[in-house]
Amino acid sequence: MSCFWLLLLLTALAVADWPNRDEGSDACSQLPEYGTCRSHIRMWYFNRYSRRCQPFDYSACGGNLNRFFSRNECIQHCSLTRRPNPNLLE
């Protein structure tokens, strides 16, 4: 019986965290974050104002989801699926 409650608890936690796993929801609209470590790794982020993928230095720790290993990965994830946002000032 205790396995049932454990399984139920794990299922509830997974369902509660599900919206946070949708990387496409707002990852491409976030500003790039360097992170909290001291490394310098060249990554790519989607600039929501210019609507282009641009390089930035990443520290290898922390940061957010607007971080891609290549320009092509950034383009595939953000550029093709992002519609213009009428609330942004050009």
GROMACS .gro file of C-alpha atoms in nm:
model
   90
    1MET     CA    1   0.000   0.000   0.000
    2SER     CA    2   0.287   0.243   0.071
    3CYS     CA    3   0.406   0.198  -0.289
    4PHE     CA    4   0.069   0.326  -0.405
    5TRP     CA    5   0.104   0.647  -0.202
    6LEU     CA    6   0.462   0.696  -0.319
    7LEU     CA    7   0.356   0.654  -0.681
    8LEU     CA    8   0.065   0.892  -0.630
    9LEU     CA    9   0.294   1.153  -0.473
   10LEU     CA   10   0.549   1.127  -0.755
   11THR     CA   11   0.276   1.157  -1.016
   12ALA     CA   12   0.134   1.467  -0.845
   13LEU     CA   13   0.479   1.629  -0.833
   14ALA     CA   14   0.543   1.553  -1.200
   15VAL     CA   15   0.208   1.699  -1.304
   16ALA     CA   16   0.262   2.010  -1.090
   17ASP     CA   17   0.601   2.072  -1.256
   18TRP     CA   18   0.480   2.003  -1.612
   19PRO     CA   19   0.425   2.370  -1.716
   20ASN     CA   20   0.787   2.449  -1.623
   21ARG     CA   21   0.910   2.188  -1.870
   22ASP     CA   22   0.763   2.360  -2.174
   23GLU     CA   23   1.086   2.517  -2.297
   24GLY     CA   24   0.923   2.675  -2.599
   25SER     CA   25   0.673   2.872  -2.396
   26ASP     CA   26   0.892   3.171  -2.315
   27ALA     CA   27   1.253   3.054  -2.342
   28CYS     CA   28   1.304   3.253  -2.660
   29SER     CA   29   1.178   3.575  -2.502
   30GLN     CA   30   1.417   3.567  -2.205
   31LEU     CA   31   1.728   3.783  -2.194
   32PRO     CA   32   2.056   3.590  -2.205
   33GLU     CA   33   2.205   3.510  -1.863
   34TYR     CA   34   2.579   3.461  -1.816
   35GLY     CA   35   2.531   3.224  -1.522
   36THR     CA   36   2.715   3.181  -1.193
   37CYS     CA   37   3.046   3.008  -1.275
   38ARG     CA   38   3.370   3.138  -1.422
   39SER     CA   39   3.394   2.950  -1.751
   40HIS     CA   40   3.348   3.122  -2.086
   41ILE     CA   41   3.157   2.907  -2.333
   42ARG     CA   42   3.028   3.050  -2.659
   43MET     CA   43   2.652   2.986  -2.678
   44TRP     CA   44   2.365   3.131  -2.878
   45TYR     CA   45   2.047   3.306  -2.764
   46PHE     CA   46   1.741   3.441  -2.943
   47ASN     CA   47   1.723   3.821  -2.930
   48ARG     CA   48   1.351   3.895  -2.920
   49TYR     CA   49   1.399   4.257  -3.030
   50SER     CA   50   1.609   4.193  -3.342
   51ARG     CA   51   1.441   3.852  -3.392
   52ARG     CA   52   1.783   3.695  -3.459
   53CYS     CA   53   2.004   3.439  -3.290
   54GLN     CA   54   2.317   3.599  -3.147
   55PRO     CA   55   2.625   3.464  -2.967
   56PHE     CA   56   2.697   3.528  -2.599
   57ASP     CA   57   2.938   3.397  -2.334
   58TYR     CA   58   2.794   3.146  -2.089
   59SER     CA   59   2.957   3.043  -1.761
   60ALA     CA   60   2.840   2.676  -1.770
   61CYS     CA   61   2.628   2.711  -1.453
   62GLY     CA   62   2.281   2.853  -1.398
   63GLY     CA   63   2.134   3.081  -1.659
   64ASN     CA   64   1.800   3.026  -1.828
   65LEU     CA   65   1.653   2.828  -2.118
   66ASN     CA   66   1.737   3.085  -2.387
   67ARG     CA   67   2.074   2.916  -2.445
   68PHE     CA   68   2.170   2.699  -2.741
   69PHE     CA   69   2.487   2.518  -2.848
   70SER     CA   70   2.466   2.636  -3.209
   71ARG     CA   71   2.307   2.908  -3.419
   72ASN     CA   72   2.113   2.643  -3.611
   73GLU     CA   73   1.968   2.499  -3.289
   74CYS     CA   74   1.862   2.850  -3.184
   75ILE     CA   75   1.701   2.915  -3.522
   76GLN     CA   76   1.516   2.584  -3.515
   77HIS     CA   77   1.386   2.641  -3.164
   78CYS     CA   78   1.298   3.010  -3.180
   79SER     CA   79   1.305   3.183  -3.517
   80LEU     CA   80   1.068   2.960  -3.707
   81THR     CA   81   0.809   2.933  -3.433
   82ARG     CA   82   0.808   3.287  -3.294
   83ARG     CA   83   0.542   3.525  -3.421
   84PRO     CA   84   0.591   3.900  -3.395
   85ASN     CA   85   0.488   4.036  -3.057
   86PRO     CA   86   0.269   4.346  -3.104
   87ASN     CA   87   0.347   4.456  -2.746
   88LEU     CA   88   0.719   4.506  -2.816
   89LEU     CA   89   0.832   4.849  -2.928
   90GLU     CA   90   1.044   4.834  -3.242
   0.00000   0.00000   0.00000
